[in-house]
mmCIF file of C-alpha atoms in Angstrom:
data_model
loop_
_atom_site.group_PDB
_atom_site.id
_atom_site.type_symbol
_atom_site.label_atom_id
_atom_site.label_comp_id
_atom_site.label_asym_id
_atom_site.label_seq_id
_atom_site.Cartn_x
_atom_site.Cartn_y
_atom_site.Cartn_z
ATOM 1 C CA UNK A 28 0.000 0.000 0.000
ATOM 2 C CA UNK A 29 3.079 2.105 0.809
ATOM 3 C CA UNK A 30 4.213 1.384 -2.309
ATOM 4 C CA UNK A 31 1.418 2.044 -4.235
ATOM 5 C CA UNK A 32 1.389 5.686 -2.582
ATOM 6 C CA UNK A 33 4.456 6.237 -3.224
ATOM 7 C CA UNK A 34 4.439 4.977 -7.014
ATOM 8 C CA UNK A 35 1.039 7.596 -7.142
ATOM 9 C CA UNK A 36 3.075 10.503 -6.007
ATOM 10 C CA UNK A 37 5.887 10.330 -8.224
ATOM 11 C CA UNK A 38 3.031 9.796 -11.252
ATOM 12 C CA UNK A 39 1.533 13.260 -10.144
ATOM 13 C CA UNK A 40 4.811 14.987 -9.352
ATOM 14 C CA UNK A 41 5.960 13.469 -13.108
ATOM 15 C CA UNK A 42 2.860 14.957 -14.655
ATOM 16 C CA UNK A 43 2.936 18.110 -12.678
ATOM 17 C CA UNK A 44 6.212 18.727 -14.363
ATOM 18 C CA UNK A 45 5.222 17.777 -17.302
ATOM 19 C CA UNK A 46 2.621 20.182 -17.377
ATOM 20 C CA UNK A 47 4.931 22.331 -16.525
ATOM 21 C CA UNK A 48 7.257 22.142 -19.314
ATOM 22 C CA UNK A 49 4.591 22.354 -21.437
ATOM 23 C CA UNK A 50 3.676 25.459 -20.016
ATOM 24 C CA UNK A 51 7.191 27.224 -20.317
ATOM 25 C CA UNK A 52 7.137 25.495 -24.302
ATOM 26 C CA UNK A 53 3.938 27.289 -24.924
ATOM 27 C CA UNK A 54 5.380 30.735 -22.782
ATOM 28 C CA UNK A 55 8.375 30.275 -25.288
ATOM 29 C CA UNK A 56 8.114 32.756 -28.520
ATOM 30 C CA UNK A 57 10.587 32.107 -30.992
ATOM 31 C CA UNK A 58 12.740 34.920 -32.801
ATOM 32 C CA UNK A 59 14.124 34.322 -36.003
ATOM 33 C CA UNK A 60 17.003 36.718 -36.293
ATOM 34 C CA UNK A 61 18.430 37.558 -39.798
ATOM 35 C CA UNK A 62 22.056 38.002 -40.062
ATOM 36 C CA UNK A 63 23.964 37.096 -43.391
ATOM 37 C CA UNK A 64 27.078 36.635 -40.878
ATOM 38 C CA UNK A 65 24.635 34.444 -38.604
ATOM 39 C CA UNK A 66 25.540 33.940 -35.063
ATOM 40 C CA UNK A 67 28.837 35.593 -35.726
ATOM 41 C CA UNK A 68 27.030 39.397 -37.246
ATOM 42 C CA UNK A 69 26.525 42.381 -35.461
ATOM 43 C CA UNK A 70 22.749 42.320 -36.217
ATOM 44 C CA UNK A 71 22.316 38.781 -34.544
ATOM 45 C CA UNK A 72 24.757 40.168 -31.239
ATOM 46 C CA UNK A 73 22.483 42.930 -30.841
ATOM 47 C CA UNK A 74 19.290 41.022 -30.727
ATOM 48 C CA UNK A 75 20.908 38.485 -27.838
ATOM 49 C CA UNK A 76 21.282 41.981 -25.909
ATOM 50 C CA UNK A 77 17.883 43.098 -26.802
ATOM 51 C CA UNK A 78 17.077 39.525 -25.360
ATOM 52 C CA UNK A 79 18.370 40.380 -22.278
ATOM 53 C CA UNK A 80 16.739 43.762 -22.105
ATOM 54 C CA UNK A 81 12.887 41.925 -22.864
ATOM 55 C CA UNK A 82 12.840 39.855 -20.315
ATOM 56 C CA UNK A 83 11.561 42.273 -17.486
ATOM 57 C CA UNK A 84 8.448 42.846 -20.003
ATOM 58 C CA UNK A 85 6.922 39.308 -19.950
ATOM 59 C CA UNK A 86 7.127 35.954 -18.360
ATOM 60 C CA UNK A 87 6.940 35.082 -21.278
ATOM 61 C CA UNK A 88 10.911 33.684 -23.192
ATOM 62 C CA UNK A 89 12.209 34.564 -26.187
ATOM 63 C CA UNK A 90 14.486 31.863 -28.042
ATOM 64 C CA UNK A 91 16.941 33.206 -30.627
ATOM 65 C CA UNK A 92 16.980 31.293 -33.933
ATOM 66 C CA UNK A 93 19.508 32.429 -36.584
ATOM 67 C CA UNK A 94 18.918 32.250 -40.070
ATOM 68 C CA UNK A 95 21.116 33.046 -42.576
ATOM 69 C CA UNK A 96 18.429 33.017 -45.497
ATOM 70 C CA UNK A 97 16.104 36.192 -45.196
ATOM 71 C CA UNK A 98 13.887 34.789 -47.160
ATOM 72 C CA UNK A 99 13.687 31.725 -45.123
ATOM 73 C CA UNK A 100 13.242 33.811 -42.030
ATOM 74 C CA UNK A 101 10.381 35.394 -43.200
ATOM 75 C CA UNK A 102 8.637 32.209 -44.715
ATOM 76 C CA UNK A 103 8.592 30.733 -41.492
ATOM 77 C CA UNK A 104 7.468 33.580 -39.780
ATOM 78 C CA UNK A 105 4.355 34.103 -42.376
ATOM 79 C CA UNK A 106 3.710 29.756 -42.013
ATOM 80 C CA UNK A 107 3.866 30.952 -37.928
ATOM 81 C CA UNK A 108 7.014 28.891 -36.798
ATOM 82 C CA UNK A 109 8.189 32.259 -35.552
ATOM 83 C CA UNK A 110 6.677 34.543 -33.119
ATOM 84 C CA UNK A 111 8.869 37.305 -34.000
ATOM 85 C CA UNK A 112 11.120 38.141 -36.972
ATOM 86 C CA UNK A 113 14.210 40.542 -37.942
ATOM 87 C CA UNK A 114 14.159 41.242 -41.653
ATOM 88 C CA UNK A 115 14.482 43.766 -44.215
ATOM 89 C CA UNK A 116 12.552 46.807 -44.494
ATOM 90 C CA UNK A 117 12.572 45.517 -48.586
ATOM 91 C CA UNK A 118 10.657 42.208 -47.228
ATOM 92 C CA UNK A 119 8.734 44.052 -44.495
ATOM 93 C CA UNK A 120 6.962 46.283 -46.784
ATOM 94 C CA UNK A 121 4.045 43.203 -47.673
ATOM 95 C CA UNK A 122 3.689 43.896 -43.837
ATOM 96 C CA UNK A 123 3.565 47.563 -43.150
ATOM 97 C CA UNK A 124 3.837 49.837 -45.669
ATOM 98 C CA UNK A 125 3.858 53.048 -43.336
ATOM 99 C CA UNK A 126 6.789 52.210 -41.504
ATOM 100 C CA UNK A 127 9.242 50.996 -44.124
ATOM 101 C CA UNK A 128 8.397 54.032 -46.607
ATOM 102 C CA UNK A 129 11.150 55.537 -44.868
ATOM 103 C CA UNK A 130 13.637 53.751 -47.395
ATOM 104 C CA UNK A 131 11.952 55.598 -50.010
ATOM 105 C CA UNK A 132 14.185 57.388 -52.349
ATOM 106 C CA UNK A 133 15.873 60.548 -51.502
ATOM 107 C CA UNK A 134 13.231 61.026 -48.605
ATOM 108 C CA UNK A 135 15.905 60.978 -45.572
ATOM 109 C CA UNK A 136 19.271 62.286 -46.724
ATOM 110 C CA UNK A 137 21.003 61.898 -43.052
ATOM 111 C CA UNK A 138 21.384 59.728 -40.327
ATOM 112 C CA UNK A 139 20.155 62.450 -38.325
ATOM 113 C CA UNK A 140 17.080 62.509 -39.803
ATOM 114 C CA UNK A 141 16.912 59.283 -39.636
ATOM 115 C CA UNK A 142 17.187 58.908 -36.318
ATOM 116 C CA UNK A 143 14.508 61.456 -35.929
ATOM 117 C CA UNK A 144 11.978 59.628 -37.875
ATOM 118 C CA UNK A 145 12.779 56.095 -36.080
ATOM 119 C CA UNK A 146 12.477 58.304 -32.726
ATOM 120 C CA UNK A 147 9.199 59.746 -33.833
ATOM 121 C CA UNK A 148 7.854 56.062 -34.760
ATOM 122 C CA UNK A 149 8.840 54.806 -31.330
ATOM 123 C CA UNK A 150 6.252 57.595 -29.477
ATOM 124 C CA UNK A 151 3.301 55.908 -28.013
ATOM 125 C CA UNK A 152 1.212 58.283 -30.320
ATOM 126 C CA UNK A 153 2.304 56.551 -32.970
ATOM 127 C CA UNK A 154 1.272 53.689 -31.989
ATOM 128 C CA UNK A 155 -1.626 53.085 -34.416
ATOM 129 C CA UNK A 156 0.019 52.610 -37.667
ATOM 130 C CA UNK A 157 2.479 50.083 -36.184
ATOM 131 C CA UNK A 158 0.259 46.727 -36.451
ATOM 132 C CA UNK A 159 -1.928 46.023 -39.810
ATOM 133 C CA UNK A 160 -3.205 42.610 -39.752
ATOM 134 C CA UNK A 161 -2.261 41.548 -36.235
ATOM 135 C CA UNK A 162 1.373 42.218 -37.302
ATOM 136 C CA UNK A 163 2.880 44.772 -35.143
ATOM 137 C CA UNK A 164 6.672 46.261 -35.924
ATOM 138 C CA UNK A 165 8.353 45.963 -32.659
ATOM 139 C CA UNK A 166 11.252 48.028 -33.508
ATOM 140 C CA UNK A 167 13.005 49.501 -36.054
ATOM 141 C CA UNK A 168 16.702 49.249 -36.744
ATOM 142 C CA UNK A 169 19.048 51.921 -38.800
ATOM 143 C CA UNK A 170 21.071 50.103 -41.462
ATOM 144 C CA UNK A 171 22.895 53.092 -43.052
ATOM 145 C CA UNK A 172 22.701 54.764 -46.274
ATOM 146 C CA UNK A 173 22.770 53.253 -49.244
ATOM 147 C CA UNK A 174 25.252 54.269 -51.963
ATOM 148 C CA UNK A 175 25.430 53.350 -55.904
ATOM 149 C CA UNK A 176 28.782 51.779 -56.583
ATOM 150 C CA UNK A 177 29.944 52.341 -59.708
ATOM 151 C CA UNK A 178 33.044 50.276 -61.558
ATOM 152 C CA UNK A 179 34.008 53.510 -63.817
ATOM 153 C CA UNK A 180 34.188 56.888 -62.226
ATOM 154 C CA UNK A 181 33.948 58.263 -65.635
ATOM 155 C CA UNK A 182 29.764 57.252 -65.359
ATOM 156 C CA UNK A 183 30.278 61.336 -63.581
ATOM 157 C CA UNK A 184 26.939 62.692 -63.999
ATOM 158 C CA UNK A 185 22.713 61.967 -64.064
ATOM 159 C CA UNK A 186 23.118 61.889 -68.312
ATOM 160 C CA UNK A 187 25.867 59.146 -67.832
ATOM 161 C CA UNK A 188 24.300 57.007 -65.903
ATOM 162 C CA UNK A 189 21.540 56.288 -68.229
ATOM 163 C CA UNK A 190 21.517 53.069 -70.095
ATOM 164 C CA UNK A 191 24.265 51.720 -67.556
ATOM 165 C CA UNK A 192 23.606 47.799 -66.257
ATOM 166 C CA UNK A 193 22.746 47.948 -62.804
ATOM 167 C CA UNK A 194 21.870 44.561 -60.638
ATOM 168 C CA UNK A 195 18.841 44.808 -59.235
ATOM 169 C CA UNK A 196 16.897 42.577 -56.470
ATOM 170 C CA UNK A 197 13.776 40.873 -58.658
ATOM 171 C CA UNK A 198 12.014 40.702 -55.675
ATOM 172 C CA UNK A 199 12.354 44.218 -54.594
ATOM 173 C CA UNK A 200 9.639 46.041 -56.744
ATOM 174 C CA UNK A 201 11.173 49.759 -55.565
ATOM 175 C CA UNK A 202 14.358 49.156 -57.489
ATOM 176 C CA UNK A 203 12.687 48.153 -60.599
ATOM 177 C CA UNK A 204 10.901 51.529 -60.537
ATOM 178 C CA UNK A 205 14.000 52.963 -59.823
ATOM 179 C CA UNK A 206 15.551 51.297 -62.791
ATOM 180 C CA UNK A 207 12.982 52.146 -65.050
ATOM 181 C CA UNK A 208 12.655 55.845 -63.686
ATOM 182 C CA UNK A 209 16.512 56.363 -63.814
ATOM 183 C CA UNK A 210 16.998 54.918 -67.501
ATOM 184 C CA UNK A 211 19.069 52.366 -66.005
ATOM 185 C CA UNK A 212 19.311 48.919 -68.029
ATOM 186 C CA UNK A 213 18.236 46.479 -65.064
ATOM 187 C CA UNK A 214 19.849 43.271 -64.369
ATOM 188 C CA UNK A 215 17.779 40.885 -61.829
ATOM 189 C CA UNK A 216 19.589 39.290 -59.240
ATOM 190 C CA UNK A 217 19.123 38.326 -55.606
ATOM 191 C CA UNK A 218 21.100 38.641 -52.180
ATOM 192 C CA UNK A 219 23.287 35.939 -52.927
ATOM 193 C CA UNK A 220 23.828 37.167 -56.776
ATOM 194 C CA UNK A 221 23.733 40.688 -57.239
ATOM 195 C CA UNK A 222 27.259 41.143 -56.260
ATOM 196 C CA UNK A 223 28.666 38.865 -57.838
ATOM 197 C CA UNK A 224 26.913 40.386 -60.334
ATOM 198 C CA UNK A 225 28.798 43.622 -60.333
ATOM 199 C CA UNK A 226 32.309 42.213 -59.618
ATOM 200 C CA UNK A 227 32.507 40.400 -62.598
ATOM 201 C CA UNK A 228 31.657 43.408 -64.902
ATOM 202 C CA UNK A 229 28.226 42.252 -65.626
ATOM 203 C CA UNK A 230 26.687 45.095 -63.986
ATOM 204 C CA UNK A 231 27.902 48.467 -64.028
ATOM 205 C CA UNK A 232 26.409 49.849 -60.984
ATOM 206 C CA UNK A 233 24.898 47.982 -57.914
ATOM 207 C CA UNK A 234 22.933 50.078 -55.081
ATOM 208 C CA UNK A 235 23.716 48.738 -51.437
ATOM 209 C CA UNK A 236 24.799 50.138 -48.275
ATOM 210 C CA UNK A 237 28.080 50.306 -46.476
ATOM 211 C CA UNK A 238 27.763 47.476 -44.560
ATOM 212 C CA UNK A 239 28.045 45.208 -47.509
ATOM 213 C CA UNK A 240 31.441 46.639 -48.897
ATOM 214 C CA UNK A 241 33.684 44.389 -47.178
ATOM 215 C CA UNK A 242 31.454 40.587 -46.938
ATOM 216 C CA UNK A 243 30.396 40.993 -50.497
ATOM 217 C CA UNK A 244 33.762 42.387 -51.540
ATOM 218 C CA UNK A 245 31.944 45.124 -53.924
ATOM 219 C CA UNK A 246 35.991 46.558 -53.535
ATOM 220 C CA UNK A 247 36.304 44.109 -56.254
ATOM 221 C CA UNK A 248 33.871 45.446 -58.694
ATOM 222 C CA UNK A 249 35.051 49.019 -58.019
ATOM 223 C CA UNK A 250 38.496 48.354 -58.545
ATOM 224 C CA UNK A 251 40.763 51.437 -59.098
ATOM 225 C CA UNK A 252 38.731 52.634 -61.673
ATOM 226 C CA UNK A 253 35.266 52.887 -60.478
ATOM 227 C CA UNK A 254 34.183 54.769 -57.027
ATOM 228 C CA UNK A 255 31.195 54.705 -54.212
ATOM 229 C CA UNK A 256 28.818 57.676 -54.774
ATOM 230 C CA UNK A 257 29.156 59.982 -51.321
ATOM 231 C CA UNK A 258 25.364 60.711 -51.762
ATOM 232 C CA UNK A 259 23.165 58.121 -49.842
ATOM 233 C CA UNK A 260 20.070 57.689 -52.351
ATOM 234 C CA UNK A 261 18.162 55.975 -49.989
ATOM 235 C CA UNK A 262 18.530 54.653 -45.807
ATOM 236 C CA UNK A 263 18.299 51.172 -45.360
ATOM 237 C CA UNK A 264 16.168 49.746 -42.166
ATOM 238 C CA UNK A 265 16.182 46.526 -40.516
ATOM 239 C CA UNK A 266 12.218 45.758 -38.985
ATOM 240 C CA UNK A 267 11.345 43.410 -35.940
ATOM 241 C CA UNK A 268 7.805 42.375 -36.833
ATOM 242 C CA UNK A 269 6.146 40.032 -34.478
ATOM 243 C CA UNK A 270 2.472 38.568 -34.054
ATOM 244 C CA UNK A 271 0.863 40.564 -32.157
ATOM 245 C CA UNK A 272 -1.768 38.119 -30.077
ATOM 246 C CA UNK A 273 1.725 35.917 -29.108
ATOM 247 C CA UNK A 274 2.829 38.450 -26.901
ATOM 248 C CA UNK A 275 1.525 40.620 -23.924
ATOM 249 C CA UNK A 276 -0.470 43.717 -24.228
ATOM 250 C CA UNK A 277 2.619 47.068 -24.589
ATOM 251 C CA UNK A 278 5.321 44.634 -25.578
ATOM 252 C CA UNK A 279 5.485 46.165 -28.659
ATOM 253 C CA UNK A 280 5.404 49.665 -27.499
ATOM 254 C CA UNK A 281 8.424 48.704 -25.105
ATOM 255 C CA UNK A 282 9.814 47.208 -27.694
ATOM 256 C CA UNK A 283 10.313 50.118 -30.496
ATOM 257 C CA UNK A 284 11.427 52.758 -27.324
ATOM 258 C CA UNK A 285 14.449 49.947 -26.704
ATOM 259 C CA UNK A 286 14.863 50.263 -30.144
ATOM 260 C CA UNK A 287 15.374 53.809 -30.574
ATOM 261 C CA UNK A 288 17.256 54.419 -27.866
ATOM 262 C CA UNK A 289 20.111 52.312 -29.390
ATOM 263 C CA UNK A 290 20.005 54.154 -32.450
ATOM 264 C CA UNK A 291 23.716 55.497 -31.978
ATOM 265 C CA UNK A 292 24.926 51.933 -30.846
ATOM 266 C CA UNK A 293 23.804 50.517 -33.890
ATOM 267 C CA UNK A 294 25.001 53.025 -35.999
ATOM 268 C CA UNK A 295 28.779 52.211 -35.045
ATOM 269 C CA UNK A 296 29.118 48.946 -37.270
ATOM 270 C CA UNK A 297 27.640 51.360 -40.067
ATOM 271 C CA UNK A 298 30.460 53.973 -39.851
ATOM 272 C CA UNK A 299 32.780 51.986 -39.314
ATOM 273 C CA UNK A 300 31.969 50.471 -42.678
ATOM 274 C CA UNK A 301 31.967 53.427 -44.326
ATOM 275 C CA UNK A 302 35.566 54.551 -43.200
ATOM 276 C CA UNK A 303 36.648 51.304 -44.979
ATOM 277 C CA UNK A 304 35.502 52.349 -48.484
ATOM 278 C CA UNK A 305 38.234 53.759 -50.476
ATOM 279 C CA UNK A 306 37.081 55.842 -52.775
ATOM 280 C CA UNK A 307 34.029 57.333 -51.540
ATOM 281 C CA UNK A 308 34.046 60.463 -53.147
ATOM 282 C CA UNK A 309 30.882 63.401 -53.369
ATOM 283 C CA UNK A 310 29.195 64.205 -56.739
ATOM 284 C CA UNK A 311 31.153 66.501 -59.550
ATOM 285 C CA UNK A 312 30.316 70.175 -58.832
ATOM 286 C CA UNK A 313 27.149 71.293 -59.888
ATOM 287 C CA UNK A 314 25.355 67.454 -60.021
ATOM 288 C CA UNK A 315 24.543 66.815 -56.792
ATOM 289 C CA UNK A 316 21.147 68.882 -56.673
ATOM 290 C CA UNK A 317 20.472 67.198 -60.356
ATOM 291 C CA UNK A 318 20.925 64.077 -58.611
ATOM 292 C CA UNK A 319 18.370 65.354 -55.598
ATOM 293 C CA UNK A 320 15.580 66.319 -58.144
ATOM 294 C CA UNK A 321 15.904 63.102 -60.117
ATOM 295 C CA UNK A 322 15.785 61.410 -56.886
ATOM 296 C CA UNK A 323 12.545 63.324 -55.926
ATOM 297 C CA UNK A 324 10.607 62.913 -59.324
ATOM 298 C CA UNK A 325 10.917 59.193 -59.024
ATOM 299 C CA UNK A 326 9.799 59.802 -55.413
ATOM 300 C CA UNK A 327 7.099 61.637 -56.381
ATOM 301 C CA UNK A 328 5.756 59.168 -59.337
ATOM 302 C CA UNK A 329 6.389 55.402 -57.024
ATOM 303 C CA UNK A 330 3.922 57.742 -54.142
ATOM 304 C CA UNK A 331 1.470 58.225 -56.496
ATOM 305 C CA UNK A 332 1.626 54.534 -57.859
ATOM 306 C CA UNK A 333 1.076 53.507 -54.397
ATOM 307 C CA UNK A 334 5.260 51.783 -53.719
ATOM 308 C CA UNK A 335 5.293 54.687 -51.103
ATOM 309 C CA UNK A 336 2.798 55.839 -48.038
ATOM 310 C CA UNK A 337 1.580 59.148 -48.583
ATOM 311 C CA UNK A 338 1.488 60.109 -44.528
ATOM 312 C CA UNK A 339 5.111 59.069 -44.053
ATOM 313 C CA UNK A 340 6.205 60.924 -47.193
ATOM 314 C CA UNK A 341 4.419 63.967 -45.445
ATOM 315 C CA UNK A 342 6.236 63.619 -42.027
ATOM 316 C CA UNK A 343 9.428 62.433 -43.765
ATOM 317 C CA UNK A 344 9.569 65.821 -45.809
ATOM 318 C CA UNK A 345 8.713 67.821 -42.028
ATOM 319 C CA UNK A 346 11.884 65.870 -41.194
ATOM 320 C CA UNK A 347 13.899 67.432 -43.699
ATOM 321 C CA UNK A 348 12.452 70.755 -44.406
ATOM 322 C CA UNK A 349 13.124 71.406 -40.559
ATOM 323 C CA UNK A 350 16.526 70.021 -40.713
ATOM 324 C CA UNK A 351 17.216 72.474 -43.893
ATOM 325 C CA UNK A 352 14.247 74.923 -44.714
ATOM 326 C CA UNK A 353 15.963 76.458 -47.598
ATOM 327 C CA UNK A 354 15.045 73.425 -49.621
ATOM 328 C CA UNK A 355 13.664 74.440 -52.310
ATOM 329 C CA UNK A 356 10.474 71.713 -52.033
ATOM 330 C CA UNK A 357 9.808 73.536 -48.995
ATOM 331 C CA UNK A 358 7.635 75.931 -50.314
ATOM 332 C CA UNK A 359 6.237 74.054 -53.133
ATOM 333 C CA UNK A 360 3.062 72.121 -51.445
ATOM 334 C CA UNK A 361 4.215 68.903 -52.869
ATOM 335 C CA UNK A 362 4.452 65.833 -50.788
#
């Protein structure tokens, strides 16, 4: 009878923890980080701090999963097998199209005004444009300018650049319009192509940021004859979305504020990137504001299409116009 007691106890203390693994499983929420380094990038190091930084918010844990396929990453976070996802602003846009309009051409042309706008997306008052669709964006990190490397320097002005080959992402309808707006001959590639792409002379031009200078070697393609455009045409974003109903009520809101607050930490891997490039050189005399209205006519036309959210384009040229009111589109109601 003793025995039988005994044998009953350890089949409810076995069950009780059972149920309580199960518990902490289902309390789990997976993160699939995207890092092209993987565990090794800087992207994927500042998540496990982020980690660290969420756990006060929920008793609720979050388990890091790298992935070195964006695509992948996002795939599984659509099919549900993750809670919570670090991609692309290019892949978040089928998500929000508010918040990653801030990539859109020519529409911040600083990183201080692009730490204004990720600032201003963080307030609780914004709030209500960051979930569509029970997606929320739980933060929102800077990933630098991006730059057109060219692999002639001779390609000196907006007239020469027409007709060039430039590798494009096929999946990234933004630089298609681009292409087509700019004259450019396009040349469709993906993330694992399109530099490739360019170092072997099959593109003239590619358009990425800083950070990618030294993994994807792009020094190659630029050789001694070619330069990096000092003229950021674009800044580049990486956006945490996660499922809303998986996590507690103000997560989120916590979430972007940790964000933005390590706006100038995560900015250091950028610059440092961009004191590696060699020649990174400004626009001739006389072509950078030729550059600036090309920029903002193709602006202007993807808006209208619908590539681009009209609010954001709104605040985004606030953003500027206050950073430098003698802008000339500063008086001329558009936008």
């Amino acid at each position: 009878m003793q025995g039988f007691r005994l044998t009953a106890r350890l089949r409810r203390t076995a069950l009780a923890l059972g149920l309580g693994l199960s518990a902490a499983t289902a309390s789990a929420q997976t993160f699939c980080v995207f890092d092209v380094l993987g565990t090794q990038g800087s992207f994927y190091s500042a998540m496990r701090e982020y980690w660290t930084a969420a756990r006060p918010w929920s008793t609720a844990t979050l388990e890091l999963k790298p992935y070195l396929s964006e695509e992948q990453a996002v795939q599984d976070f659509q099919s549900g097998a993750c809670d919570m996802v670090s991609t692309t602003g290019i892949r978040a846009r089928d998500y929000n199209l508010f918040t990653t309009s801030i990539e859109a051409i020519g529409a911040v042309t600083s990183d201080s005004q692009m730490k204004t706008v990720i600032e201003a997306l963080a307030r609780p008052d914004a709030a209500k444009y960051m979930t569509v669709n029970s997606v929320e964006v739980a933060g929102i990190l800077p990933l630098g300018g991006v730059y057109m490397f060219l692999n002639d320097r001779a390609i000196n002005s907006i007239d020469k650049i027409k007709g060039k080959r430039i590798a494009v992402l096929a999946h990234d309808l933004v630089q298609l319009r681009m292409a087509d707006r700019l004259g450019f001959q396009p040349r469709a590639a993906d993330i694992d192509s399109f530099a490739a792409m360019f170092n072997k002379g099959e593109a003239d031009i590619v358009v990425a940021p800083a950070l990618a200078y030294m993994p994807m070697q792009l020094f190659q393609g630029v050789g001694n004859r070619g330069l990096v455009l000092k003229m950021p045409i674009a800044y580049l974003s990486l956006q945490v979305l996660m499922h809303a109903d998986k996590f507690p009520a103000g997560f989120g809101q916590k979430s972007r504020a940790y964000f933005a607050g390590q706006f100038d930490t995560l900015m250091k891997p950028v610059r440092a990137a961009e004191q590696e490039i060699l020649y990174f050189l400004p626009a001739p005399d006389g072509e950078y504001d030729h550059y600036q209205a090309f920029l903002r006519e193709a602006r202007l036309g993807m808006t209208e299409e619908g590539i681009y959210d009209k609010r954001m384009m709104t605040i985004l040229k606030k953003i500027r116009c206050k950073e430098r009111p003698d802008r000339a589109e500063c008086t001329d109601g558009k936008e």
